[in-house]
Tab-separated table of C-alpha atoms in Angstrom:
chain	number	residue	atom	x	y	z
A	217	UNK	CA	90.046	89.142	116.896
A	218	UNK	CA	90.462	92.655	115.516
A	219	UNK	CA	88.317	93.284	112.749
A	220	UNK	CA	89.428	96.130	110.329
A	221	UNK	CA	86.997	97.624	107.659
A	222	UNK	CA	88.688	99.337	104.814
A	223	UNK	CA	86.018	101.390	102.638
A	224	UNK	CA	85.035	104.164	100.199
A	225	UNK	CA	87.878	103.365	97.492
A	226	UNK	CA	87.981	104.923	94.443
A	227	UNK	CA	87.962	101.116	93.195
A	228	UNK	CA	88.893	97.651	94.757
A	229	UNK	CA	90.924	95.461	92.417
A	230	UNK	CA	90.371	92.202	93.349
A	231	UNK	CA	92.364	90.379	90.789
A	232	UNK	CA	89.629	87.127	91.580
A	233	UNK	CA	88.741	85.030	88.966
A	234	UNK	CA	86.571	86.677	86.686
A	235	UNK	CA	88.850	90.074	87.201
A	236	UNK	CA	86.580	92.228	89.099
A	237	UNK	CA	86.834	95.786	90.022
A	238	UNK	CA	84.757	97.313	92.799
A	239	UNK	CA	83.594	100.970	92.508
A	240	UNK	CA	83.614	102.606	95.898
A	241	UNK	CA	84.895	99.785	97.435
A	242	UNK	CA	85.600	98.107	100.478
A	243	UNK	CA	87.062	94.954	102.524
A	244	UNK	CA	87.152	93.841	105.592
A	245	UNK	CA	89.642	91.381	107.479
A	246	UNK	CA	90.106	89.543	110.805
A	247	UNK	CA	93.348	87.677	112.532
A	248	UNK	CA	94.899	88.407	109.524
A	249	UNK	CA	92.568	86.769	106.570
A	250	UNK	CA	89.747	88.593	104.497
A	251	UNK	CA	86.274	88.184	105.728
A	252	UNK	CA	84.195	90.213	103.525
A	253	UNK	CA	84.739	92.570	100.035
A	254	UNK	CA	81.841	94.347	98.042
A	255	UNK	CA	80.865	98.052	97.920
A	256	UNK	CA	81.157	99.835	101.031
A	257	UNK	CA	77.158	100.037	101.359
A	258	UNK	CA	77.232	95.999	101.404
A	259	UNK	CA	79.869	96.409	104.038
A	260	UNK	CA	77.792	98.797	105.976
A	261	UNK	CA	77.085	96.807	108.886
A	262	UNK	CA	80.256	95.685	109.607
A	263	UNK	CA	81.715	98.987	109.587
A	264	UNK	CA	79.453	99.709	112.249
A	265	UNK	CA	80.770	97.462	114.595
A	266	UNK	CA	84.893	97.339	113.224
A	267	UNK	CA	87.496	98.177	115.687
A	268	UNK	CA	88.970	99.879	113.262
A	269	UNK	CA	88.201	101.675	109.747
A	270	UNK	CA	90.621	102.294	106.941
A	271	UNK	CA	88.868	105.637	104.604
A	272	UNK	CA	90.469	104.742	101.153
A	273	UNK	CA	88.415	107.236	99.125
A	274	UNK	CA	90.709	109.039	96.395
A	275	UNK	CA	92.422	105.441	96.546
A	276	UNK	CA	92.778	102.338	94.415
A	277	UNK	CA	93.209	99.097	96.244
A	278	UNK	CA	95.242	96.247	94.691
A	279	UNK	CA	96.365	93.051	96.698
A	280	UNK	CA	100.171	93.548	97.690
A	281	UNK	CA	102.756	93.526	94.408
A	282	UNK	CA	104.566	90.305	94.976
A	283	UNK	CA	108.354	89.910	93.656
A	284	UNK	CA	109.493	87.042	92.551
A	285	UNK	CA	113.435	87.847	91.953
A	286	UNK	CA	115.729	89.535	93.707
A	287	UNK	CA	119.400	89.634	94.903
A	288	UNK	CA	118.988	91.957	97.943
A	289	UNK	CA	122.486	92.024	99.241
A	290	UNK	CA	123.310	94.119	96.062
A	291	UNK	CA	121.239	96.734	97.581
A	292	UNK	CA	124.522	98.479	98.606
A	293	UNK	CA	126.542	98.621	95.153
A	294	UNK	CA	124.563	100.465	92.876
A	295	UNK	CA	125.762	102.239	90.209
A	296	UNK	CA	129.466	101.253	91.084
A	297	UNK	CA	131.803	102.497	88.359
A	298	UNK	CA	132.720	99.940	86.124
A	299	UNK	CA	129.752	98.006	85.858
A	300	UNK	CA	127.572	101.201	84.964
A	301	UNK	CA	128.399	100.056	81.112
A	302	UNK	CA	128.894	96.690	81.036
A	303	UNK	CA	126.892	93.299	80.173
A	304	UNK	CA	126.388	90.588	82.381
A	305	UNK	CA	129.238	88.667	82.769
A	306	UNK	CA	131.824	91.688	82.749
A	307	UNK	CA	128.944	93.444	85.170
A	308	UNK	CA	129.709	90.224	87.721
A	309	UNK	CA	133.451	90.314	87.106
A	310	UNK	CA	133.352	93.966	88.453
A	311	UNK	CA	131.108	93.238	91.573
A	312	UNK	CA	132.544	90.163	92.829
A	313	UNK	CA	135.788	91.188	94.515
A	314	UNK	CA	133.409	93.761	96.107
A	315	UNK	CA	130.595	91.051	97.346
A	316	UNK	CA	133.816	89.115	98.594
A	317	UNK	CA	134.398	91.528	100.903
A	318	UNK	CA	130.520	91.025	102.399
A	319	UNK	CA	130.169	90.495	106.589
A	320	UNK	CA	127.049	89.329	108.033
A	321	UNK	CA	126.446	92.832	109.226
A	322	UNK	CA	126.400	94.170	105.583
A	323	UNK	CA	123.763	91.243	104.298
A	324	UNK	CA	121.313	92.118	107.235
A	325	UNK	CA	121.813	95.974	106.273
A	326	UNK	CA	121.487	95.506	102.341
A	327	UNK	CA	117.930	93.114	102.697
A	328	UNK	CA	116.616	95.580	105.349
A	329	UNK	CA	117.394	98.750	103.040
A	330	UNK	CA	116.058	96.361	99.992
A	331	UNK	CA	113.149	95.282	101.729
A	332	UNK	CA	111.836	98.809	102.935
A	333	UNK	CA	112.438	100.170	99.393
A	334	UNK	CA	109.773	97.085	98.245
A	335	UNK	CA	107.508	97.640	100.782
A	336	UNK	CA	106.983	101.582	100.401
A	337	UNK	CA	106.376	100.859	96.404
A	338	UNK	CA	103.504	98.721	97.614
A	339	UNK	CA	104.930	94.960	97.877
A	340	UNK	CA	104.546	92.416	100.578
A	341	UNK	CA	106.059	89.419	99.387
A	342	UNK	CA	109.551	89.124	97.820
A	343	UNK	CA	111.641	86.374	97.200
A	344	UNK	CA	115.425	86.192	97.545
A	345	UNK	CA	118.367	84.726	95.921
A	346	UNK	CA	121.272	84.721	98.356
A	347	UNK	CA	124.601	82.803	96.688
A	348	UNK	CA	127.327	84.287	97.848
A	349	UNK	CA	128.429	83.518	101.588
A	350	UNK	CA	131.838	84.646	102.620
A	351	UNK	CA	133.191	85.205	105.709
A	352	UNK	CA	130.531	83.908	108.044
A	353	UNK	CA	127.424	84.960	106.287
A	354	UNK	CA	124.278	82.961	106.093
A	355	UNK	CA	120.980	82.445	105.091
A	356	UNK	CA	119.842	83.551	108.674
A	357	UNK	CA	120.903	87.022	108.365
A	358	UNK	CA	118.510	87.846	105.194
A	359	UNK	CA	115.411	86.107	106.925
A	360	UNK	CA	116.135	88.078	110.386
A	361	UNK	CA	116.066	90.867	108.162
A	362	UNK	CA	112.870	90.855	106.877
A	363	UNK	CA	111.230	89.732	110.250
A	364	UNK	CA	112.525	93.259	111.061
A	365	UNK	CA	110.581	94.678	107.770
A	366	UNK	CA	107.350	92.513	108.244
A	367	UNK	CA	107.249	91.512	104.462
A	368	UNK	CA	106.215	87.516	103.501
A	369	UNK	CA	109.652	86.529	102.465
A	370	UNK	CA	110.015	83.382	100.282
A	371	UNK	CA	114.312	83.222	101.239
A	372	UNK	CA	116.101	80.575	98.414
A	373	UNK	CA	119.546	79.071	99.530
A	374	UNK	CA	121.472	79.713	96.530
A	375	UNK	CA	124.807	78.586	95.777
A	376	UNK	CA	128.200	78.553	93.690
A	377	UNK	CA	130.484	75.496	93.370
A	378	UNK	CA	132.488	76.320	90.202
A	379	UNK	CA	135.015	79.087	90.307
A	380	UNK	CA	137.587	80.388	87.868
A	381	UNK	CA	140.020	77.576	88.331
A	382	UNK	CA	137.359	75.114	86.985
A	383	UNK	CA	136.012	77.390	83.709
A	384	UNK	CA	133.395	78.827	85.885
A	385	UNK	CA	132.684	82.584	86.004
A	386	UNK	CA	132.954	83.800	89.903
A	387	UNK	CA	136.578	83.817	91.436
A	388	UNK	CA	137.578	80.545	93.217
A	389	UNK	CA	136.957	82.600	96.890
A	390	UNK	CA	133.534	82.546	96.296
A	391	UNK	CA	132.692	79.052	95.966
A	392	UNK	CA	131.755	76.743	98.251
A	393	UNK	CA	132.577	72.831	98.330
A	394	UNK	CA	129.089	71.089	96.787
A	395	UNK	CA	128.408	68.591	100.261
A	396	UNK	CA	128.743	72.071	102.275
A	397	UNK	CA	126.004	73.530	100.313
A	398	UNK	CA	123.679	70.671	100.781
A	399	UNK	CA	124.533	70.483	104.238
A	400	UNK	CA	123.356	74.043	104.714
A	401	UNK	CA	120.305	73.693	102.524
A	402	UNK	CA	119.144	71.307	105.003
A	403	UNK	CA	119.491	73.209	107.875
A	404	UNK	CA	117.795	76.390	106.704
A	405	UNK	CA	114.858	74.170	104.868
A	406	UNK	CA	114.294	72.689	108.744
A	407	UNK	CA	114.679	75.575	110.979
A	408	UNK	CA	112.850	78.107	108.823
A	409	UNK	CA	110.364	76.540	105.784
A	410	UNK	CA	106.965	77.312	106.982
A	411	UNK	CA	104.324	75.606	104.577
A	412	UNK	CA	101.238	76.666	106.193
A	413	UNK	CA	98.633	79.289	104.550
A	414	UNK	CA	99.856	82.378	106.043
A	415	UNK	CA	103.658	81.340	105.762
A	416	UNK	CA	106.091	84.472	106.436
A	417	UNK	CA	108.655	82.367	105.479
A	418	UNK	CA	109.685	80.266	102.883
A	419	UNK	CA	112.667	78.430	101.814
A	420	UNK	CA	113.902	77.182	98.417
A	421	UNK	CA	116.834	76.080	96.809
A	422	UNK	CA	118.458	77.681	94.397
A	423	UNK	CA	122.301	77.037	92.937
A	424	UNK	CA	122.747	80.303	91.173
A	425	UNK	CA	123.195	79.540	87.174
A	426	UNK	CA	124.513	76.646	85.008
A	427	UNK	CA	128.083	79.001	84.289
A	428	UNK	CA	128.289	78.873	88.681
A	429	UNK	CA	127.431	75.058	89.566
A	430	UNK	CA	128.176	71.664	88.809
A	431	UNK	CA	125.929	69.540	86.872
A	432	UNK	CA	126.206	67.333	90.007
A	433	UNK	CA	124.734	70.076	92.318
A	434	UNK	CA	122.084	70.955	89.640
A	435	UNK	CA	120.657	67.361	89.706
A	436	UNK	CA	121.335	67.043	93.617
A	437	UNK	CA	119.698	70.276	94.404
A	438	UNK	CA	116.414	69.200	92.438
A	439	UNK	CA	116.347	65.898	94.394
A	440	UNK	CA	117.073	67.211	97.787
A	441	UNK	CA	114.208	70.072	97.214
A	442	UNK	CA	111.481	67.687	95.970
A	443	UNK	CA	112.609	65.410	99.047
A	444	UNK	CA	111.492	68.270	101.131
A	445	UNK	CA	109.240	69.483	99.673
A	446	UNK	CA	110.054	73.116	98.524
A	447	UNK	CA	110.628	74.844	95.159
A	448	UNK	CA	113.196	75.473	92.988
A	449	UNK	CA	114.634	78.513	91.594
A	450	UNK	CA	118.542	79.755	89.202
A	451	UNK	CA	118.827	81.626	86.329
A	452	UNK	CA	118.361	80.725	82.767
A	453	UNK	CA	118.578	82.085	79.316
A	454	UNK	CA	119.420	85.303	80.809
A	455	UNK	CA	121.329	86.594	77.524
A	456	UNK	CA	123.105	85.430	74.729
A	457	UNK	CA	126.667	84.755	76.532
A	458	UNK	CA	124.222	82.419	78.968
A	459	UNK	CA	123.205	80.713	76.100
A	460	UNK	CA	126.797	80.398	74.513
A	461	UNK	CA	127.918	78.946	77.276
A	462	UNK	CA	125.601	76.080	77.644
A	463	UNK	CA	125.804	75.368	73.669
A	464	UNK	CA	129.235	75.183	74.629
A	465	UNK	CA	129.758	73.648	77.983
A	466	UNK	CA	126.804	71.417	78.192
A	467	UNK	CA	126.253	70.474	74.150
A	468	UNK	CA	122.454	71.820	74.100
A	469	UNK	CA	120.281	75.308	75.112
A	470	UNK	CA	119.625	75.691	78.655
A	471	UNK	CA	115.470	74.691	78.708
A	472	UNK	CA	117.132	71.416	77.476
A	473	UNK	CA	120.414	71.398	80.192
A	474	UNK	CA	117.046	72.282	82.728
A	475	UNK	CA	114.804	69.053	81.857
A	476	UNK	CA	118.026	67.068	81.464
A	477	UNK	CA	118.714	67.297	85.018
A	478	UNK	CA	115.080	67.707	86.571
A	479	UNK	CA	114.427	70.628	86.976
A	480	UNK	CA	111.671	71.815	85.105
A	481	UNK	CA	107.882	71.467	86.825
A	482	UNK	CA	105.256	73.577	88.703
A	483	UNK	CA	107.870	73.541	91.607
A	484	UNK	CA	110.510	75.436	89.376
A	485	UNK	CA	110.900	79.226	88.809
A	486	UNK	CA	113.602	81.008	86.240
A	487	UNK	CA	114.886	84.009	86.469
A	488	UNK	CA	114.910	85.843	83.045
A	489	UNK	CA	114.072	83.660	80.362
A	490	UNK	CA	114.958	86.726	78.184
A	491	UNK	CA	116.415	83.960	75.026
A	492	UNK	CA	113.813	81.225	75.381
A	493	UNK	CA	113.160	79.733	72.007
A	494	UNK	CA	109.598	78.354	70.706
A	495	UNK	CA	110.572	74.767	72.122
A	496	UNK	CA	111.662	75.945	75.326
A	497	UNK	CA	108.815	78.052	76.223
A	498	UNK	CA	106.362	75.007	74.769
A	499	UNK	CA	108.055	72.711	77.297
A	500	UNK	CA	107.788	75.179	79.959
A	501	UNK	CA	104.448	75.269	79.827
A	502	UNK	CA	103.719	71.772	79.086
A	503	UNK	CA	105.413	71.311	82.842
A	504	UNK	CA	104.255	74.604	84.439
A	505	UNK	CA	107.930	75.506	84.783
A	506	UNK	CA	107.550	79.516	85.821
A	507	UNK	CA	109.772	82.381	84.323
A	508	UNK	CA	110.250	85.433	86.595
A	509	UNK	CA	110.576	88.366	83.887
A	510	UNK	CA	112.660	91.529	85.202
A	511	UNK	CA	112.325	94.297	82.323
A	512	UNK	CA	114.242	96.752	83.928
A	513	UNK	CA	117.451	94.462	84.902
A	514	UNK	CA	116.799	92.954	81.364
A	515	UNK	CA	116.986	96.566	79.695
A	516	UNK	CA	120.033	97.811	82.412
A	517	UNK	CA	122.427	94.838	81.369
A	518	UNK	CA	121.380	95.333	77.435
A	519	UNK	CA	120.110	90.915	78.023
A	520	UNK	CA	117.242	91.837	75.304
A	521	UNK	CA	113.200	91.258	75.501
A	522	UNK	CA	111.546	88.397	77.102
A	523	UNK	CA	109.091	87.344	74.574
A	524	UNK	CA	106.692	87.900	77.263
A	525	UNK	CA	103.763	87.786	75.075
A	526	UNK	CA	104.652	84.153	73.377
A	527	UNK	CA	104.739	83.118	76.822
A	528	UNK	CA	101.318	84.018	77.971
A	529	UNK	CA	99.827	82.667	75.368
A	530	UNK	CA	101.384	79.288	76.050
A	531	UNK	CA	100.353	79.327	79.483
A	532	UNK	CA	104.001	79.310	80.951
A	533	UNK	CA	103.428	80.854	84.493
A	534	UNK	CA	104.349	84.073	84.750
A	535	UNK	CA	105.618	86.995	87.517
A	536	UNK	CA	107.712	89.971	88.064
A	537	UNK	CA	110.832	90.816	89.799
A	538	UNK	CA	113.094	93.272	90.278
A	539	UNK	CA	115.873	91.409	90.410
A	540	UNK	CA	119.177	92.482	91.928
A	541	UNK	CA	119.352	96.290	92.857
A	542	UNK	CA	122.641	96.443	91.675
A	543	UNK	CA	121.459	95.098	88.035
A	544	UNK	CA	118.407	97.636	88.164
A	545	UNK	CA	119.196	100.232	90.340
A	546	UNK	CA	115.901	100.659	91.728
A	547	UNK	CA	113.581	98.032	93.920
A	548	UNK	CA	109.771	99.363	92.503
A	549	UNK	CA	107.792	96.454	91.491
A	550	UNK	CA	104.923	98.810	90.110
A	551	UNK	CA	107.580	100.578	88.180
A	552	UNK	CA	108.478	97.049	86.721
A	553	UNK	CA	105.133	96.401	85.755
A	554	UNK	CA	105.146	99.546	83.320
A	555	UNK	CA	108.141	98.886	82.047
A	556	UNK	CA	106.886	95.426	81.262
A	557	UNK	CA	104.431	96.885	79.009
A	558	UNK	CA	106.473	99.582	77.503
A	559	UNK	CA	109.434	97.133	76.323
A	560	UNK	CA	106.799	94.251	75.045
A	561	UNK	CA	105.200	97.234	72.823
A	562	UNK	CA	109.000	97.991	71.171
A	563	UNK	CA	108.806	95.305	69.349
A	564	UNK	CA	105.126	93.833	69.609
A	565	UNK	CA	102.996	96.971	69.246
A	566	UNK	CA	100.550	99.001	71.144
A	567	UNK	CA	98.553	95.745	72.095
A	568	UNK	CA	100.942	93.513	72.874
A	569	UNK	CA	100.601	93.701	76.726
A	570	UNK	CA	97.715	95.604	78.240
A	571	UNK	CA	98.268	97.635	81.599
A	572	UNK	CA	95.761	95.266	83.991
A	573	UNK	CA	97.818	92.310	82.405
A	574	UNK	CA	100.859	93.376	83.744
A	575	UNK	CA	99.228	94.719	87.228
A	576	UNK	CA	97.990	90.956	87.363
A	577	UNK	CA	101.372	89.640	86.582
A	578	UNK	CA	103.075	91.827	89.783
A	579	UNK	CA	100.153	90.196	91.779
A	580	UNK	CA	98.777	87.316	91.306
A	581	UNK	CA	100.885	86.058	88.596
A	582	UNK	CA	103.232	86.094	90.741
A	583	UNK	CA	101.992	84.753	93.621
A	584	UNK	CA	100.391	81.821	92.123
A	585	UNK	CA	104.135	80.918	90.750
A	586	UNK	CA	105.754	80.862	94.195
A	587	UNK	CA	103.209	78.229	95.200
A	588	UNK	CA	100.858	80.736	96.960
A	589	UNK	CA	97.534	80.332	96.322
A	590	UNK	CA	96.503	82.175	100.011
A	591	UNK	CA	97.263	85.505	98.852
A	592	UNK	CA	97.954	87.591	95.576
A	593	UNK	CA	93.783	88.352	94.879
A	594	UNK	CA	91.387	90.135	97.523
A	595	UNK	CA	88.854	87.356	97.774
A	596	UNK	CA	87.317	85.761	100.777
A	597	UNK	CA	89.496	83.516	102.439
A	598	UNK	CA	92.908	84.626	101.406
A	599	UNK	CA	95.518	86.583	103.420
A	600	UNK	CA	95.060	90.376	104.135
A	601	UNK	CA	97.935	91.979	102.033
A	602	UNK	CA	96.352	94.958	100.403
A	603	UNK	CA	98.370	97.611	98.782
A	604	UNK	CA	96.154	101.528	98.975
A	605	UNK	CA	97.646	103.641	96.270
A	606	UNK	CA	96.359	107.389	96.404
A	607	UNK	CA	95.254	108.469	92.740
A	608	UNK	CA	94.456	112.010	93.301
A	609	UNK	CA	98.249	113.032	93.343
A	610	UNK	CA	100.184	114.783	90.527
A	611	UNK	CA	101.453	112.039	88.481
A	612	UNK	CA	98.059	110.257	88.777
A	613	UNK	CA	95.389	113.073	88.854
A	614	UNK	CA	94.173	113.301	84.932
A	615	UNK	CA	93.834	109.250	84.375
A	616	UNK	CA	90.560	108.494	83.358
A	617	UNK	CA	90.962	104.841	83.986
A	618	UNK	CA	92.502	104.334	87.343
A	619	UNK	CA	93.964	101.340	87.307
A	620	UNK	CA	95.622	101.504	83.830
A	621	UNK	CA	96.848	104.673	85.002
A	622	UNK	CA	98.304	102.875	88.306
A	623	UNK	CA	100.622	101.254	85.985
A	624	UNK	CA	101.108	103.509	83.089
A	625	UNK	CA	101.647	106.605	85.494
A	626	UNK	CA	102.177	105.269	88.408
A	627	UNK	CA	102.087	106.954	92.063
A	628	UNK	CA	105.503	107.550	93.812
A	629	UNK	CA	104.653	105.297	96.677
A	630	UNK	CA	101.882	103.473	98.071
A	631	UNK	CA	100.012	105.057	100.572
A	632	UNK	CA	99.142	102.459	102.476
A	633	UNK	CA	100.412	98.935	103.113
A	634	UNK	CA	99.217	95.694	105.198
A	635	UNK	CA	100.364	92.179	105.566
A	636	UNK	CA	98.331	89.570	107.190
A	637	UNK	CA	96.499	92.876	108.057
A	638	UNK	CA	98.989	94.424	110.067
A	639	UNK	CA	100.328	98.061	109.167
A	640	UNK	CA	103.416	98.275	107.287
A	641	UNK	CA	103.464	101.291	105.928
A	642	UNK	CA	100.631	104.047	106.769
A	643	UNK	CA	100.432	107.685	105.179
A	644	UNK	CA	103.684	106.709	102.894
A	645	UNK	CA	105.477	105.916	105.603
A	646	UNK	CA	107.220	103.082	106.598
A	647	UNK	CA	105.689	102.065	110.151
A	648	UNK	CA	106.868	98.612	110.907
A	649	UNK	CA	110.693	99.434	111.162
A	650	UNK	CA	112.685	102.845	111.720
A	651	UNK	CA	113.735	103.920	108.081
A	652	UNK	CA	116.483	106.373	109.649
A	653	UNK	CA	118.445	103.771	111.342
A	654	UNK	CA	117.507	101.314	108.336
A	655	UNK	CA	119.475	103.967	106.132
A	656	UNK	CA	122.320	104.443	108.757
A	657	UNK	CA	123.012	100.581	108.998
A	658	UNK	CA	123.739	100.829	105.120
A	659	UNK	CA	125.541	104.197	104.840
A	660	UNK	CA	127.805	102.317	107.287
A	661	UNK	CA	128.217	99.313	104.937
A	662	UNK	CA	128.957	100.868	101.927
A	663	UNK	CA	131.804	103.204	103.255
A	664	UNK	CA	133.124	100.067	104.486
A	665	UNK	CA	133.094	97.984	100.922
A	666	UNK	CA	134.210	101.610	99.487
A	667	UNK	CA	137.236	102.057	101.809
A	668	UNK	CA	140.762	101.241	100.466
């Protein structure tokens, strides 16, 4: 029954309803759920009697930065030569002989090194898209993983069931047989879906893209997940070879190939959405169907500009991810955020997306979309993850408006981070697990996938 009092920030950024930001701020929390918020004189009293305080002055508070894509094995082949330059389909061509070549060992190592990178740029919940399982890897290592980390991890069973041989895109090693895949979607949704308030884990299925399943898996995959009750998540309209290919293969554009075989609904996340047309994002958000955008992987593999704006205004339910490191390079959700607004003002303007739209979007947005509505705001009631971003550094000493600045020059790190109010990362420092043998594991990895 620890009660922790967190006071004199700069401002409090609740992210609640009606948006509100607290001036020398404060909140306080207790077996890991928010008991109080206000000013720090309203939260005077229980200051007095906290087991411990938390001085945030100089600070901005935000609830954690939730991610809602990622591929955290690729966390060990960045920048690997050859798919430096190249678009998405001749980017995967490059990297799956070296993902073949993935041991259990190298999975744990790439989601811990992944998952320490998210949480020391302020995040506490991620999701994960894991579709690629050779020789003996499973789901299991990822979520033991980020147990080690202490981050809310939302883990999807992905999947690929058409190789080469069958006009798919990944080589024919790398599939699995379809009643396999089910099989093991089943067994990870019963030992590990949690879908209490306050859920570290979640599961949720996820066969990786229409050019890597079956039609047949598509269709089972949505059944089997609304039989159990968890969401669904695969990539759509990522570029224009995506879209190609379903003209082609399927006779229609993907939103269509995605209501065509269930799954569309408020139980359904896509990655990308970069080519969604007017009808696709009106029937997205006729069914709350959500749309993870991921600027930076967006801009690295030249996949174009999310018409981010056309989809707010339509109501489709939005969040940010990072998405793969190997497809960005870089696991900084905050980062993300400002490049959200950047790329949307290309081509839209200097209005088209405001700084505390995007900060919204990497928090509650987000968090709303994966079916959480327990944390993502600092309001009464709702999990303690709370993000404490020091403003009086270099890059952020000089903004006026302190939270537009956290995304338009944002800090290097976060300062401080908790989840269900425990420490994750304190003074910029990442507290929960040891970051040198975090870095060792991978070093290890990656001079084995680089070896002869």
């Amino acid at each position: 029954m620890t009660l922790t009092v967190l006071h004199s920030a700069a401002m409090l950024v609740t992210m609640d309803d009606d948006g509100r930001e607290i001036a020398d701020g404060a909140v306080a929390w207790q077996d890991g759920v928010i008991t109080a918020i206000g000013t720090t004189a309203d939260l005077a009293p229980l200051r007095q009697r906290a087991d411990r305080t938390i001085d945030a002055r100089d600070c901005v508070v935000t609830p954690g930065l939730v991610n809602t894509h990622h591929h955290l094995f690729q966390s060990l082949t960045r920048a690997v030569p050859g798919a430096t330059d190249a678009s998405l389909f001749g980017w995967l061509r490059r990297l799956y002989p070296i993902w073949a070549r993935y041991r259990p060992d190298d999975v744990h190592a790439a989601t811990r090194l992944g998952l320490a990178e998210l949480a020391l740029s302020g995040c506490t919940l991620s999701s994960d898209h894991l579709y690629l399982f050779p020789n003996g890897v499973t789901l299991d290592d990822t979520i033991a993983a980020a147990a080690d980390i202490g981050l809310r991890f939302h883990a999807t069973r992905g999947s690929m069931s058409v190789g080469e041989s069958a006009g798919g895109l990944p080589p024919d090693a790398l599939v699995e047989r379809e009643p396999a895949i089910l099989a093991d979607t089943i067994r990870v949704i019963d030992r590990f879906h949690d879908p209490a308030p306050g859920a570290m884990v979640r599961i949720g299925v996820a066969p990786c893209s229409p050019f890597s399943v079956s039609e047949g898996l598509m269709r089972d995959a949505a059944l089997l997940a609304r039989d159990k009750g968890v969401m669904l998540h695969t990539h759509l309209a990522e570029d224009d070879d995506d879209v190609a290919f379903s003209l082609e293969r399927f006779g229609c554009r993907p939103g269509v190939y995605a209501e065509r075989l269930g799954w569309t609904g408020p139980d359904v996340w896509m990655a990308h959405g970069v080519k969604l047309d007017a009808d696709e994002i009106a029937l997205f958000a006729a069914t709350g169907t959500g749309v993870a955008h991921c600027p930076c992987s967006n801009c690295r593999l030249g996949a174009g500009i999310a018409p981010v704006p056309r989809m707010l205004a339509a109501g489709v339910p939005l969040g940010l991810g990072v998405d793969g490191s190997a497809s960005n390079d870089s696991g900084n959700l905050l980062q993300e955020a400002r490049q959200a607004v950047l790329l949307q003002r290309v081509v839209g303007g200097a209005e088209a997306v405001c700084p505390r739209a995007a900060l919204r979007l990497a928090t509650r947005g987000g968090a709303e979309m994966l079916g959480r509505d327990d944390c993502g705001a600092l309001t009464v009631g709702r999990r303690a993850d709370l993000a404490v971003w020091d403003v009086a550094t270099a890059s952020n000493t000089g903004a006026w408006d302190v939270v537009a600045g956290l995304v338009l020059c944002p800090p290097a790190g976060v300062r401080d981070l908790f989840v269900e109010g425990r420490t994750i990362v304190a003074g910029g420092a990442l507290r929960s697990a040891p970051l040198p043998a975090i870095l060792a594991d991978a070093r290890r990895s990656i001079a084995r996938l680089q070896a002869p």
